[in-house]
Coordinates of C-alpha atoms in Angstrom, one line a residue:
Chain R
M1 CA 120.3 69.3 140.6
N2 CA 119.0 70.1 137.2
H3 CA 120.8 73.1 136.0
N4 CA 118.2 73.9 133.3
D5 CA 115.8 74.9 136.0
I6 CA 118.2 77.7 137.3
I7 CA 116.6 81.1 136.8
I8 CA 118.9 83.2 134.6
C9 CA 116.7 86.3 134.1
R10 CA 115.1 87.1 137.4
C11 CA 112.9 89.9 136.1
E12 CA 111.2 87.8 133.5
D13 CA 111.6 84.3 135.1
I14 CA 113.7 82.8 132.2
T15 CA 115.5 79.6 133.0
L16 CA 118.8 78.4 131.7
G17 CA 117.0 75.6 129.9
E18 CA 115.0 78.2 127.9
I19 CA 118.1 80.2 127.1
R20 CA 119.9 77.0 125.9
E21 CA 116.8 76.1 123.8
Q22 CA 117.0 79.5 122.0
I23 CA 120.8 79.0 121.4
T24 CA 120.1 75.6 120.0
Q25 CA 117.5 77.1 117.6
G26 CA 120.3 79.2 116.1
K27 CA 119.9 82.5 118.0
H28 CA 123.5 83.4 118.8
T29 CA 123.1 87.1 119.9
L30 CA 121.6 88.7 123.1
E31 CA 119.4 90.8 120.8
E32 CA 117.8 87.8 119.2
I33 CA 117.4 85.8 122.4
K34 CA 115.9 88.8 124.2
R35 CA 113.2 89.2 121.4
A36 CA 112.4 85.5 121.4
C37 CA 112.0 85.0 125.2
R38 CA 112.0 88.4 127.0
S39 CA 115.4 87.8 128.8
G40 CA 116.7 91.3 129.8
M41 CA 113.4 93.1 129.2
G42 CA 112.4 93.5 132.8
P43 CA 113.1 96.3 135.3
C44 CA 116.9 95.6 135.6
Q45 CA 117.3 95.6 131.8
G46 CA 119.6 92.7 131.7
R47 CA 122.1 93.6 134.3
T48 CA 122.0 90.2 135.8
C49 CA 121.3 88.0 132.9
A50 CA 123.3 89.5 130.1
P51 CA 126.7 88.3 131.2
L52 CA 125.3 84.9 132.1
I53 CA 123.7 84.5 128.6
V54 CA 126.9 85.7 126.9
N55 CA 128.7 82.9 128.7
E56 CA 126.2 80.4 127.4
I57 CA 126.5 81.7 123.9
A58 CA 130.3 81.5 124.1
K59 CA 130.1 77.9 125.3
A60 CA 127.8 76.9 122.6
T61 CA 129.5 78.6 119.7
G62 CA 133.1 78.2 120.8
K63 CA 133.7 82.0 120.4
P64 CA 135.5 84.0 123.1
V65 CA 133.3 86.1 125.3
S66 CA 134.9 89.2 124.0
E67 CA 133.4 88.5 120.5
I68 CA 129.8 88.2 121.7
P69 CA 128.3 91.7 121.1
L70 CA 126.4 93.4 123.9
P71 CA 122.8 94.6 123.2
T72 CA 121.8 98.2 122.7
F73 CA 121.6 100.0 126.1
R74 CA 118.5 102.1 126.2
P75 CA 117.2 104.7 128.6
S76 CA 116.2 104.9 131.3
T77 CA 119.2 103.8 133.4
S78 CA 116.8 102.6 136.1
P79 CA 113.0 102.5 136.3
I80 CA 111.5 105.9 136.7
K81 CA 107.9 106.8 137.6
M82 CA 105.8 108.5 134.9
A83 CA 104.8 111.0 137.5
S84 CA 108.5 112.0 138.0
L85 CA 108.8 112.8 134.2
L86 CA 105.9 115.3 134.2
G87 CA 107.3 118.4 135.8
G88 CA 110.4 120.5 135.4
D89 CA 109.2 122.8 132.6
K90 CA 108.6 125.7 134.9
H91 CA 111.4 125.0 137.5
D92 CA 108.6 123.3 139.6
Chain M
M1 CA 125.5 81.4 99.9
I2 CA 123.1 80.4 97.2
K3 CA 124.1 81.5 93.7
T4 CA 120.7 81.8 91.9
A5 CA 117.2 82.3 93.0
D6 CA 113.8 82.8 91.3
V7 CA 112.8 85.6 93.7
V8 CA 114.9 87.6 96.1
V9 CA 113.0 89.4 99.0
I10 CA 114.9 92.3 100.5
G11 CA 114.0 92.8 104.2
G12 CA 113.6 90.3 107.0
G13 CA 110.7 92.0 108.7
V14 CA 107.2 90.7 108.9
I15 CA 106.3 91.9 105.4
G16 CA 109.4 90.2 103.8
C17 CA 108.9 86.9 105.7
S18 CA 105.1 86.8 105.0
T19 CA 105.7 87.6 101.3
A20 CA 108.5 84.9 101.1
Y21 CA 106.3 82.2 102.7
N22 CA 103.4 83.0 100.4
L23 CA 105.7 83.0 97.3
A24 CA 106.9 79.5 98.3
K25 CA 103.4 78.3 98.9
L26 CA 102.3 79.5 95.5
G27 CA 105.2 77.6 93.8
A28 CA 107.4 80.6 92.9
G29 CA 110.5 78.4 92.8
K30 CA 113.6 79.2 94.9
V31 CA 112.8 82.1 97.2
V32 CA 115.5 83.9 99.2
V33 CA 115.2 86.5 102.0
L34 CA 118.0 88.9 102.6
E35 CA 118.2 90.7 106.0
K36 CA 120.8 93.3 107.0
K37 CA 120.7 92.5 110.7
Y38 CA 118.4 89.9 112.2
L39 CA 114.8 89.1 111.7
A40 CA 112.4 91.8 112.9
S41 CA 115.3 94.1 113.8
G42 CA 113.8 97.1 112.0
A43 CA 110.3 98.6 112.0
T44 CA 108.5 95.3 112.7
G45 CA 110.3 94.6 116.1
R46 CA 110.0 98.3 117.2
C47 CA 106.2 98.8 116.5
G48 CA 103.5 99.3 119.1
A49 CA 102.1 95.7 118.4
G50 CA 98.5 96.9 118.1
M51 CA 96.1 95.5 115.6
R52 CA 93.0 97.4 114.6
M53 CA 90.3 97.3 111.9
Q54 CA 89.0 100.9 112.6
W55 CA 90.3 102.7 109.5
G56 CA 89.2 105.5 107.2
T57 CA 89.8 104.0 103.8
E58 CA 88.1 100.9 102.4
T59 CA 91.4 99.2 101.5
N60 CA 92.9 99.6 105.0
C61 CA 89.6 98.2 106.5
L62 CA 89.7 95.2 104.2
L63 CA 93.4 94.5 104.6
S64 CA 93.2 94.7 108.4
R65 CA 89.9 92.7 108.6
E66 CA 91.4 89.8 106.5
S67 CA 94.6 90.0 108.5
V68 CA 92.8 89.7 111.8
K69 CA 91.0 86.6 110.5
M70 CA 94.3 85.1 109.5
L71 CA 96.1 86.1 112.8
S72 CA 93.3 84.5 114.9
H73 CA 94.5 81.0 113.8
L74 CA 98.0 81.8 112.3
P75 CA 100.0 78.9 113.9
E76 CA 97.5 76.4 112.4
L77 CA 97.4 78.2 109.1
L78 CA 101.2 78.1 108.8
N79 CA 101.5 74.7 110.6
V80 CA 104.1 76.0 113.1
D81 CA 104.3 75.8 116.9
V82 CA 104.7 79.5 117.8
D83 CA 102.5 81.4 120.3
I84 CA 101.9 84.7 118.6
E85 CA 100.1 86.2 121.7
F86 CA 97.0 87.2 119.7
T87 CA 94.5 89.0 121.9
Q88 CA 91.3 90.8 121.1
N89 CA 90.7 93.4 123.9
G90 CA 89.5 96.2 121.5
Y91 CA 90.6 99.6 120.5
L92 CA 88.9 102.7 122.1
M93 CA 89.3 105.9 120.0
P94 CA 88.0 109.1 121.7
A95 CA 86.9 112.1 119.7
Y96 CA 87.5 115.6 121.0
S97 CA 85.8 117.8 118.6
E98 CA 82.7 118.1 116.5
K99 CA 84.8 117.6 113.4
M100 CA 86.6 114.5 114.7
A101 CA 83.3 113.0 115.8
E102 CA 81.9 113.5 112.4
Q103 CA 84.9 111.9 110.7
F104 CA 84.7 109.0 113.1
K105 CA 81.0 108.4 112.4
K106 CA 81.8 108.5 108.7
N107 CA 84.5 105.9 109.3
L108 CA 82.0 103.8 111.3
V109 CA 79.5 103.7 108.3
L110 CA 82.4 102.4 106.1
Q111 CA 83.6 99.9 108.7
N112 CA 80.1 98.6 109.4
S113 CA 79.5 98.2 105.7
L114 CA 82.5 95.9 105.6
N115 CA 81.3 93.9 108.6
I116 CA 83.8 95.4 111.0
P117 CA 81.9 95.4 114.4
A118 CA 82.9 99.0 115.5
R119 CA 80.4 101.2 117.2
W120 CA 79.9 104.7 118.7
V121 CA 80.1 104.9 122.5
T122 CA 79.2 107.9 124.7
P123 CA 81.7 109.1 127.3
E124 CA 79.7 107.3 130.0
E125 CA 79.8 104.0 128.0
S126 CA 83.6 104.6 127.5
L127 CA 84.0 104.5 131.3
E128 CA 82.5 101.0 131.4
I129 CA 85.3 100.0 129.0
V130 CA 88.1 101.9 130.7
P131 CA 87.0 103.0 134.1
F132 CA 89.8 105.4 134.8
L133 CA 89.7 107.2 131.5
N134 CA 89.5 111.0 131.8
T135 CA 86.5 111.8 129.7
K136 CA 86.8 115.6 130.0
G137 CA 86.3 117.2 126.6
M138 CA 85.3 113.9 125.0
F139 CA 82.4 113.9 122.5
G140 CA 82.4 110.1 122.6
A141 CA 84.5 107.4 121.0
T142 CA 84.5 104.6 118.6
Y143 CA 85.1 101.1 120.0
C144 CA 85.8 97.9 118.2
A145 CA 86.0 94.9 120.6
E146 CA 87.7 92.7 118.0
D147 CA 90.7 94.9 117.5
G148 CA 93.7 93.9 119.7
H149 CA 97.3 92.9 120.0
C150 CA 99.8 90.5 118.6
N151 CA 103.6 89.9 119.2
P152 CA 105.5 91.2 116.2
F153 CA 108.6 89.1 117.0
K154 CA 106.5 85.9 117.2
V155 CA 104.5 86.6 114.0
T156 CA 107.7 87.2 112.1
E157 CA 109.2 84.0 113.6
A158 CA 106.1 82.0 112.6
Y159 CA 106.3 83.2 109.0
A160 CA 110.1 82.6 108.9
Q161 CA 109.6 79.1 110.3
A162 CA 106.8 78.3 107.8
A163 CA 108.9 79.7 104.9
K164 CA 111.9 77.6 105.9
N165 CA 109.6 74.5 106.0
L166 CA 108.9 75.3 102.3
K167 CA 112.6 75.6 101.5
V168 CA 112.9 79.3 101.6
E169 CA 116.4 80.4 102.4
I170 CA 116.8 83.2 104.9
Y171 CA 120.1 85.0 105.2
T172 CA 120.6 87.3 108.2
D173 CA 123.6 89.6 108.6
T174 CA 123.4 90.0 104.8
E175 CA 123.3 93.5 103.5
V176 CA 122.2 94.3 99.9
Q177 CA 124.7 96.6 98.4
G178 CA 123.5 96.9 94.8
I179 CA 121.2 95.4 92.2
V180 CA 122.5 94.8 88.7
T181 CA 120.2 95.5 85.8
K182 CA 120.6 95.3 82.0
N183 CA 118.2 96.4 79.3
G184 CA 115.3 96.9 81.8
K185 CA 115.8 93.6 83.4
I186 CA 117.2 92.5 86.8
I187 CA 120.4 90.4 86.5
S188 CA 121.6 90.0 90.1
V189 CA 121.6 91.2 93.6
R190 CA 124.9 92.1 95.2
T191 CA 125.4 91.6 98.9
N192 CA 128.3 91.7 101.4
Q193 CA 128.1 87.9 101.5
G194 CA 128.2 87.3 97.7
N195 CA 126.0 87.8 94.6
I196 CA 122.7 86.0 93.8
Q197 CA 121.5 85.8 90.2
T198 CA 117.8 86.5 89.9
D199 CA 115.3 88.3 87.6
T200 CA 112.8 89.2 90.3
V201 CA 113.2 91.3 93.5
V202 CA 110.6 92.2 96.2
N203 CA 111.6 95.4 98.0
A204 CA 110.4 95.0 101.6
A205 CA 113.0 97.1 103.2
G206 CA 110.7 99.4 105.3
G207 CA 112.3 102.7 106.0
Y208 CA 115.2 101.8 103.6
A209 CA 112.8 101.1 100.7
K210 CA 113.8 104.3 98.9
T211 CA 117.5 103.4 99.2
V212 CA 116.8 99.9 97.6
G213 CA 114.7 101.6 94.9
R214 CA 117.5 103.9 94.0
M215 CA 119.7 100.8 93.4
V216 CA 117.7 100.2 90.3
G217 CA 117.0 103.8 89.4
V218 CA 113.5 103.8 90.8
E219 CA 112.6 106.8 92.9
L220 CA 110.0 105.8 95.5
P221 CA 108.2 108.6 97.5
I222 CA 108.8 106.7 100.8
F223 CA 110.6 108.5 103.6
P224 CA 111.9 107.3 107.0
E225 CA 110.5 109.0 110.1
R226 CA 111.5 108.2 113.7
H227 CA 108.7 107.3 116.1
E228 CA 109.4 106.9 119.8
I229 CA 107.9 104.4 122.2
L230 CA 108.3 103.2 125.8
V231 CA 107.3 100.3 128.0
T232 CA 106.5 100.2 131.7
E233 CA 106.9 97.5 134.3
P234 CA 104.3 94.8 134.1
V235 CA 101.2 95.0 136.4
E236 CA 97.9 93.1 136.9
P237 CA 95.5 93.4 133.9
T238 CA 93.9 96.8 134.4
M239 CA 93.1 98.1 130.9
G240 CA 91.5 96.0 128.2
P241 CA 91.6 98.0 125.0
M242 CA 94.2 100.1 123.2
V243 CA 93.4 103.7 123.9
M244 CA 94.3 105.8 120.8
S245 CA 93.7 109.5 120.7
F246 CA 94.3 111.5 117.6
Y247 CA 93.9 114.7 119.6
H248 CA 96.7 113.8 121.9
N249 CA 98.5 112.0 119.0
L250 CA 98.9 109.1 121.4
Y251 CA 98.4 105.4 121.8
C252 CA 98.6 103.2 124.9
Q253 CA 97.9 99.5 125.4
Q254 CA 98.5 97.0 128.1
S255 CA 100.2 93.9 126.7
P256 CA 99.2 90.3 127.7
H257 CA 102.6 90.4 129.6
G258 CA 101.2 93.1 131.8
S259 CA 103.4 96.0 130.7
F260 CA 102.0 99.1 129.1
I261 CA 103.4 100.0 125.7
M262 CA 102.8 103.6 124.5
G263 CA 103.9 106.1 122.0
I264 CA 103.2 109.6 120.6
G265 CA 103.6 111.0 117.1
H266 CA 105.6 114.2 116.7
P267 CA 104.3 116.6 114.0
N268 CA 107.8 118.1 113.4
E269 CA 109.8 114.9 113.1
P270 CA 112.2 115.4 110.3
E271 CA 112.9 112.8 107.6
S272 CA 115.9 110.8 108.8
Y273 CA 117.3 107.4 109.7
N274 CA 117.8 108.5 113.2
I275 CA 116.5 105.9 115.7
K276 CA 118.0 107.3 118.9
S277 CA 115.9 107.9 122.0
S278 CA 115.3 111.4 123.2
W279 CA 114.6 112.7 126.7
Q280 CA 112.0 115.0 125.4
F281 CA 109.9 112.0 124.4
L282 CA 109.7 110.8 128.0
R283 CA 108.4 114.2 129.2
D284 CA 106.0 114.7 126.4
M285 CA 104.7 111.2 126.6
A286 CA 104.1 111.4 130.4
Q287 CA 102.4 114.8 130.1
R288 CA 100.0 113.7 127.5
L289 CA 99.3 110.3 129.0
V290 CA 98.3 111.6 132.4
E291 CA 95.8 113.9 130.8
I292 CA 93.8 111.0 129.4
L293 CA 94.8 108.1 131.7
P294 CA 95.7 109.7 135.0
P295 CA 96.4 106.6 137.2
L296 CA 99.2 105.4 134.9
A297 CA 101.4 108.2 136.3
G298 CA 102.2 105.7 139.0
L299 CA 103.8 103.2 136.7
N300 CA 107.6 102.8 136.3
V301 CA 109.1 103.2 132.8
V302 CA 111.6 100.5 132.2
R303 CA 112.8 101.1 128.7
Q304 CA 112.3 103.4 125.7
W305 CA 113.3 102.9 122.1
A306 CA 112.6 104.2 118.6
G307 CA 112.0 102.9 115.2
L308 CA 111.3 104.1 111.6
Y309 CA 107.9 104.5 110.0
D310 CA 108.2 104.0 106.3
M311 CA 106.0 107.0 105.4
C312 CA 104.2 107.4 102.1
P313 CA 102.8 110.9 101.3
D314 CA 99.2 109.6 101.4
R315 CA 99.9 107.1 104.3
T316 CA 98.9 104.2 102.2
P317 CA 101.6 101.6 101.3
I318 CA 103.1 101.1 97.8
L319 CA 102.2 97.6 96.6
G320 CA 103.3 96.8 93.1
S321 CA 105.9 96.7 90.4
S322 CA 107.6 99.5 88.7
P323 CA 106.8 100.6 85.1
A324 CA 110.5 101.0 84.3
L325 CA 111.4 97.6 85.7
N326 CA 108.5 95.3 85.9
R327 CA 110.1 92.6 87.9
F328 CA 111.0 95.0 90.7
F329 CA 108.2 94.9 93.2
T330 CA 107.8 97.1 96.2
A331 CA 105.9 96.4 99.4
A332 CA 106.7 99.3 101.6
G333 CA 105.5 102.7 102.7
F334 CA 103.2 101.3 105.4
S335 CA 103.3 104.5 107.4
G336 CA 103.0 102.9 110.8
H337 CA 100.5 100.1 110.1
G338 CA 102.4 97.4 108.2
F339 CA 102.6 94.8 111.0
M340 CA 98.8 94.6 111.5
I341 CA 98.1 94.0 107.7
S342 CA 101.2 91.8 107.1
P343 CA 99.4 88.4 106.7
I344 CA 97.2 89.5 103.8
T345 CA 99.8 91.8 102.3
G346 CA 102.2 88.9 102.0
Q347 CA 99.6 86.9 100.2
L348 CA 98.6 89.7 97.8
M349 CA 102.3 90.5 97.0
A350 CA 103.0 86.8 96.3
E351 CA 99.9 86.6 94.1
M352 CA 101.1 89.6 92.1
V353 CA 104.7 88.3 91.7
V354 CA 103.6 84.9 90.4
G355 CA 101.0 86.5 88.1
K356 CA 97.9 85.2 89.8
P357 CA 94.7 87.3 90.2
T358 CA 95.0 89.0 93.6
A359 CA 92.4 88.3 96.4
F360 CA 91.7 92.0 96.4
P361 CA 92.3 94.5 93.6
I362 CA 95.6 96.2 94.5
Q363 CA 96.9 97.3 91.1
M364 CA 96.0 101.0 91.9
F365 CA 98.5 100.9 94.8
D366 CA 101.6 100.9 92.5
A367 CA 104.1 103.8 92.9
G368 CA 102.7 105.3 89.6
R369 CA 99.7 106.6 91.6
F370 CA 101.7 109.6 92.6
D371 CA 102.4 110.6 89.0
R372 CA 98.7 110.0 88.1
G373 CA 97.5 112.0 91.2
E374 CA 95.3 109.2 92.3
L375 CA 96.1 109.1 96.1
F376 CA 94.4 107.2 98.9
V377 CA 94.6 109.4 101.9
E378 CA 94.3 107.6 105.2
P379 CA 93.0 110.0 107.8
S380 CA 93.5 107.8 110.8
V381 CA 97.2 107.6 111.6
V382 CA 99.1 108.5 114.8

């Protein structure tokens, strides 16, 4: 089996091969890799792919996992409908 | 780290990278880019990614028109293999009052005189462009089919790659901490990674441009202002153009990826470096959005973030050197529309630095215009 075909980011369909390509190009943080290929930008916001990518960065750079910084966690915690955000002003 | 350079560019956003590439192309010698974090980590990578030619001043019309021309074949122009996701699905800008409609029609005369194909559309014609638009209260709108979208990360990456191909050195995680001057001349730039001797600096530090100016005793009237933005889950292509309403102080566009990117301006946002997200933004954004684009209430928001506009009092950038220190150049104060004019801005700045005649006259955009009282007030900014 070709491991490079394994999907690492399920929301955005990013494969292990694509992640490794970004690391080879010199992107050694989750923030940079995310901006280059969209990993972690989907509805789950990197809950599945972030630890997997951290492992790949650690392997490639020889750094321990604890030294690979996590990306900024941004609201919302989970996807929320625009319609749900509308009300509340008048205790409605 | 390199010890000497002919030009040091401060800021690894799209303006810094575009300027550095153009400097190298014009034979400016050794060019270095210094970036505090990583490329496009500031305003560039946080922007709304829209690209429009519908402006209210001649300069902004020209700068954006030339930039769109360049973006339409940027990878070939730079000889790099980067997909910058350039799309031209238009900008629709509704008017909600007699006064706004008048201003828009004035803008149209200017835009059309510069061969920008914008036109007036009635509310009925607007519905042919965005079928689910709520046209209540609308006087009409202006529409330019050749406005559109581009990926800011990819454009920055394209310029950075092209610059590196011309031997530009780009240092990320490198923070400028001071600039040493002597007798009105720049001697060196001090960073947390070492010092670089140089006599020429380009300040492309966006929201931090004022801080960099103060390192050489130059007071720039640029101030940082937080602007918030959100992105939804991706859906099938349903909305072609960017919808931008000055009445709602809102913009909203579906990206080629399928997600909707939208933001609002806040009139009471204070000057600060704050880039934290607020819960108030989610509510305000949702309330205003459903007024104008009701069906989008059904979309899921997946992420919100914020970035800094580098605001200038007249909402026109400062492009030029400083009278007190003539090898200290500033390219900042873009007031929310730096990304879309970055291709031509980088070229003009490089021409100015190497002492070539610029493709357009830009000497009046120096910081001295505020002392002279010669402002260029751009009316069309969210």
